[in-house]
Amino acid sequence: MMNLPGLNLATPVADAPPIAVVEKHEHNLRIYTEYRFEVSFARTLTIKLLEGTAEYFGTELAPTQTYSFSGTKGAIFTWHGCRLEVSGEAESEYVAEETGMVAYANAHLALEGLRDRGGLEGGPRVLVVGPENAGKTSLCKILTAYAVKVGRQPMMVNLDPRQGMLSVPGSLSTAAFSSILDVEEGWGSSPISGPSPIPVKMPLVYHYGLANPEEGKVFKPLVTRMALAVISRLEEEPLSKSVGFVIDTPGSISAGKGGVYDNIEHIVSEFSINVVFVLGSERLYSDLSRKYQNRPTDEAVNVVRLDKSGGCVDRDEAYMKQFRQAQIRAYFFGSDKENGLAPHSQTSDFGDLNIFRIAEDSSNAYGHDEDDMYSRPSGIYEKTIPTLSIQNSLLAVTTASPADRQEVIRDASVRGYVYVSDVDETKKKVRLLLPQPGQTPANAMILGSFPEDVPGLVS
């Protein structure tokens, strides 16, 4: 399901918003300043570097190349000064003189020092934590981009189901980065994303299917499974082992309950984390520093506080929903408007689908005791027959057989996703949208409650 899709279904064309005629204007940025902007999903902002040097979350802009942005909030920073040409309509734009880039660059240099001294033990294993909208993902991009820039091959791990990385929202993913990040597309492209000037990445994906890691007991087992995969990969690839990895996390796990951060502690333990960057929360920094301050040298965890960037803004749920739907649309139809993808539509019988819905009581699937976490896996999923309730939903096609035990299905990686565009309960037929033509996958498919339904993906 990772091949390029078929050519028998055209990309749906939404009504184009009225074109606003906006004259080009320029911004002259002094050293250590950044141009911050917000642009809606209905508009496009284009930016061109005319003079000097500049970077977008750690990735350098090519001179005179035009970059297009839509539905994003970004910042272009310059170390030596630059001149930008901007055209389009932004909801907000300004030049900021106070940024966190110097601190983030120092964090990168500190990690480089650890990599040079790591030897056979490997590079730093970095965890980034903090509340929502603190700039965690931006910091992860910067650290990854800087490592690639100096010839490293870092691994990036996304444990935030609300933000897809080389996959759709609702998933947890990891990938090794040996080429630069894509300025316009963020983390870059996977094989199903369509044409790209940047080499594609091959992510390993697990499906979580819930919005909040605090909702149930599925998150911890998947973290354990991801940690096993990442550490095994590092042992097989010396280039990645010497560099280590960076982990992005959801803000919800940083809220804590009475100073206890159960999911953070689980990630630290499973991944053998030795560096924790805390963004935007002095309380979290204080709690974690106190917890890890007296550990043995070979198990030391260095907790470092970094200031939240002034460019971080709250992203309301309406924006995040649009953002998720844009990611899902790009998964099936590509992000390149001129060279879009054309997924395959086909009709399947109810009996051809092996759908497992995340059980509503999955939060109690493993009991309440840590020692009992893996002892009662029977409540993870419920086998479900297609109904109208699954229309407009995504199904994660796993590598597991429907006859496998439920914990095997839970821990199975994802081959790809299919979209349920129509359900006919009378004829017991389901119309599916697949990235490529072929037989209906016989593998176990997971239906979660997140991401939410995406109506109108296929018109």
JSON list of N, CA and C in Angstrom, two decimals, residues 289-314:
[
{"chain": "A", "resi": 289, "resn": "SER", "atom": "N", "xyz": [13.29, 17.66, 37.20]},
{"chain": "A", "resi": 289, "resn": "SER", "atom": "CA", "xyz": [14.65, 17.81, 37.73]},
{"chain": "A", "resi": 289, "resn": "SER", "atom": "C", "xyz": [14.78, 17.12, 39.07]},
{"chain": "A", "resi": 290, "resn": "ARG", "atom": "N", "xyz": [13.77, 17.31, 39.90]},
{"chain": "A", "resi": 290, "resn": "ARG", "atom": "CA", "xyz": [13.79, 16.70, 41.23]},
{"chain": "A", "resi": 290, "resn": "ARG", "atom": "C", "xyz": [13.73, 15.18, 41.13]},
{"chain": "A", "resi": 291, "resn": "LYS", "atom": "N", "xyz": [12.94, 14.67, 40.21]},
{"chain": "A", "resi": 291, "resn": "LYS", "atom": "CA", "xyz": [12.78, 13.22, 40.09]},
{"chain": "A", "resi": 291, "resn": "LYS", "atom": "C", "xyz": [14.07, 12.55, 39.61]},
{"chain": "A", "resi": 292, "resn": "TYR", "atom": "N", "xyz": [14.79, 13.19, 38.68]},
{"chain": "A", "resi": 292, "resn": "TYR", "atom": "CA", "xyz": [15.93, 12.52, 38.04]},
{"chain": "A", "resi": 292, "resn": "TYR", "atom": "C", "xyz": [17.28, 13.02, 38.54]},
{"chain": "A", "resi": 293, "resn": "GLN", "atom": "N", "xyz": [17.32, 13.77, 39.63]},
{"chain": "A", "resi": 293, "resn": "GLN", "atom": "CA", "xyz": [18.57, 14.42, 40.02]},
{"chain": "A", "resi": 293, "resn": "GLN", "atom": "C", "xyz": [19.58, 13.47, 40.67]},
{"chain": "A", "resi": 294, "resn": "ASN", "atom": "N", "xyz": [19.14, 12.38, 41.26]},
{"chain": "A", "resi": 294, "resn": "ASN", "atom": "CA", "xyz": [20.07, 11.52, 42.00]},
{"chain": "A", "resi": 294, "resn": "ASN", "atom": "C", "xyz": [20.24, 10.14, 41.39]},
{"chain": "A", "resi": 295, "resn": "ARG", "atom": "N", "xyz": [20.15, 10.05, 40.09]},
{"chain": "A", "resi": 295, "resn": "ARG", "atom": "CA", "xyz": [20.28, 8.75, 39.44]},
{"chain": "A", "resi": 295, "resn": "ARG", "atom": "C", "xyz": [21.75, 8.39, 39.24]},
{"chain": "A", "resi": 296, "resn": "PRO", "atom": "N", "xyz": [22.08, 7.09, 39.13]},
{"chain": "A", "resi": 296, "resn": "PRO", "atom": "CA", "xyz": [23.46, 6.68, 38.87]},
{"chain": "A", "resi": 296, "resn": "PRO", "atom": "C", "xyz": [23.98, 7.29, 37.57]},
{"chain": "A", "resi": 297, "resn": "THR", "atom": "N", "xyz": [25.30, 7.43, 37.48]},
{"chain": "A", "resi": 297, "resn": "THR", "atom": "CA", "xyz": [25.90, 8.08, 36.31]},
{"chain": "A", "resi": 297, "resn": "THR", "atom": "C", "xyz": [25.49, 7.41, 35.01]},
{"chain": "A", "resi": 298, "resn": "ASP", "atom": "N", "xyz": [25.46, 6.07, 34.98]},
{"chain": "A", "resi": 298, "resn": "ASP", "atom": "CA", "xyz": [25.13, 5.37, 33.73]},
{"chain": "A", "resi": 298, "resn": "ASP", "atom": "C", "xyz": [23.65, 5.43, 33.41]},
{"chain": "A", "resi": 299, "resn": "GLU", "atom": "N", "xyz": [22.83, 5.97, 34.33]},
{"chain": "A", "resi": 299, "resn": "GLU", "atom": "CA", "xyz": [21.40, 6.12, 34.07]},
{"chain": "A", "resi": 299, "resn": "GLU", "atom": "C", "xyz": [20.97, 7.59, 34.20]},
{"chain": "A", "resi": 300, "resn": "ALA", "atom": "N", "xyz": [21.94, 8.49, 34.12]},
{"chain": "A", "resi": 300, "resn": "ALA", "atom": "CA", "xyz": [21.65, 9.91, 34.34]},
{"chain": "A", "resi": 300, "resn": "ALA", "atom": "C", "xyz": [20.71, 10.45, 33.27]},
{"chain": "A", "resi": 301, "resn": "VAL", "atom": "N", "xyz": [19.81, 11.32, 33.70]},
{"chain": "A", "resi": 301, "resn": "VAL", "atom": "CA", "xyz": [18.90, 12.02, 32.80]},
{"chain": "A", "resi": 301, "resn": "VAL", "atom": "C", "xyz": [19.11, 13.51, 33.02]},
{"chain": "A", "resi": 302, "resn": "ASN", "atom": "N", "xyz": [19.60, 14.20, 32.01]},
{"chain": "A", "resi": 302, "resn": "ASN", "atom": "CA", "xyz": [19.84, 15.64, 32.09]},
{"chain": "A", "resi": 302, "resn": "ASN", "atom": "C", "xyz": [18.57, 16.38, 31.68]},
{"chain": "A", "resi": 303, "resn": "VAL", "atom": "N", "xyz": [18.01, 17.12, 32.60]},
{"chain": "A", "resi": 303, "resn": "VAL", "atom": "CA", "xyz": [16.79, 17.89, 32.34]},
{"chain": "A", "resi": 303, "resn": "VAL", "atom": "C", "xyz": [17.17, 19.34, 32.09]},
{"chain": "A", "resi": 304, "resn": "VAL", "atom": "N", "xyz": [16.81, 19.86, 30.92]},
{"chain": "A", "resi": 304, "resn": "VAL", "atom": "CA", "xyz": [17.21, 21.20, 30.50]},
{"chain": "A", "resi": 304, "resn": "VAL", "atom": "C", "xyz": [15.96, 22.02, 30.18]},
{"chain": "A", "resi": 305, "resn": "ARG", "atom": "N", "xyz": [15.88, 23.20, 30.72]},
{"chain": "A", "resi": 305, "resn": "ARG", "atom": "CA", "xyz": [14.74, 24.08, 30.45]},
{"chain": "A", "resi": 305, "resn": "ARG", "atom": "C", "xyz": [15.07, 25.03, 29.30]},
{"chain": "A", "resi": 306, "resn": "LEU", "atom": "N", "xyz": [14.16, 25.11, 28.35]},
{"chain": "A", "resi": 306, "resn": "LEU", "atom": "CA", "xyz": [14.28, 26.05, 27.24]},
{"chain": "A", "resi": 306, "resn": "LEU", "atom": "C", "xyz": [13.05, 26.95, 27.23]},
{"chain": "A", "resi": 307, "resn": "ASP", "atom": "N", "xyz": [13.26, 28.21, 26.93]},
{"chain": "A", "resi": 307, "resn": "ASP", "atom": "CA", "xyz": [12.14, 29.15, 26.91]},
{"chain": "A", "resi": 307, "resn": "ASP", "atom": "C", "xyz": [11.25, 28.90, 25.69]},
{"chain": "A", "resi": 308, "resn": "LYS", "atom": "N", "xyz": [9.98, 29.09, 25.90]},
{"chain": "A", "resi": 308, "resn": "LYS", "atom": "CA", "xyz": [9.02, 29.01, 24.81]},
{"chain": "A", "resi": 308, "resn": "LYS", "atom": "C", "xyz": [9.23, 30.18, 23.86]},
{"chain": "A", "resi": 309, "resn": "SER", "atom": "N", "xyz": [9.23, 29.92, 22.57]},
{"chain": "A", "resi": 309, "resn": "SER", "atom": "CA", "xyz": [9.42, 30.98, 21.59]},
{"chain": "A", "resi": 309, "resn": "SER", "atom": "C", "xyz": [8.25, 31.95, 21.62]},
{"chain": "A", "resi": 310, "resn": "GLY", "atom": "N", "xyz": [8.56, 33.23, 21.45]},
{"chain": "A", "resi": 310, "resn": "GLY", "atom": "CA", "xyz": [7.51, 34.23, 21.39]},
{"chain": "A", "resi": 310, "resn": "GLY", "atom": "C", "xyz": [6.62, 34.09, 20.17]},
{"chain": "A", "resi": 311, "resn": "GLY", "atom": "N", "xyz": [7.08, 33.30, 19.20]},
{"chain": "A", "resi": 311, "resn": "GLY", "atom": "CA", "xyz": [6.28, 33.08, 18.00]},
{"chain": "A", "resi": 311, "resn": "GLY", "atom": "C", "xyz": [5.23, 32.00, 18.15]},
{"chain": "A", "resi": 312, "resn": "CYS", "atom": "N", "xyz": [5.26, 31.27, 19.27]},
{"chain": "A", "resi": 312, "resn": "CYS", "atom": "CA", "xyz": [4.26, 30.22, 19.50]},
{"chain": "A", "resi": 312, "resn": "CYS", "atom": "C", "xyz": [2.91, 30.86, 19.79]},
{"chain": "A", "resi": 313, "resn": "VAL", "atom": "N", "xyz": [1.90, 30.39, 19.09]},
{"chain": "A", "resi": 313, "resn": "VAL", "atom": "CA", "xyz": [0.54, 30.90, 19.30]},
{"chain": "A", "resi": 313, "resn": "VAL", "atom": "C", "xyz": [-0.38, 29.72, 19.55]},
{"chain": "A", "resi": 314, "resn": "ASP", "atom": "N", "xyz": [-1.46, 30.00, 20.27]},
{"chain": "A", "resi": 314, "resn": "ASP", "atom": "CA", "xyz": [-2.44, 28.94, 20.52]},
{"chain": "A", "resi": 314, "resn": "ASP", "atom": "C", "xyz": [-3.15, 28.58, 19.24]}
]
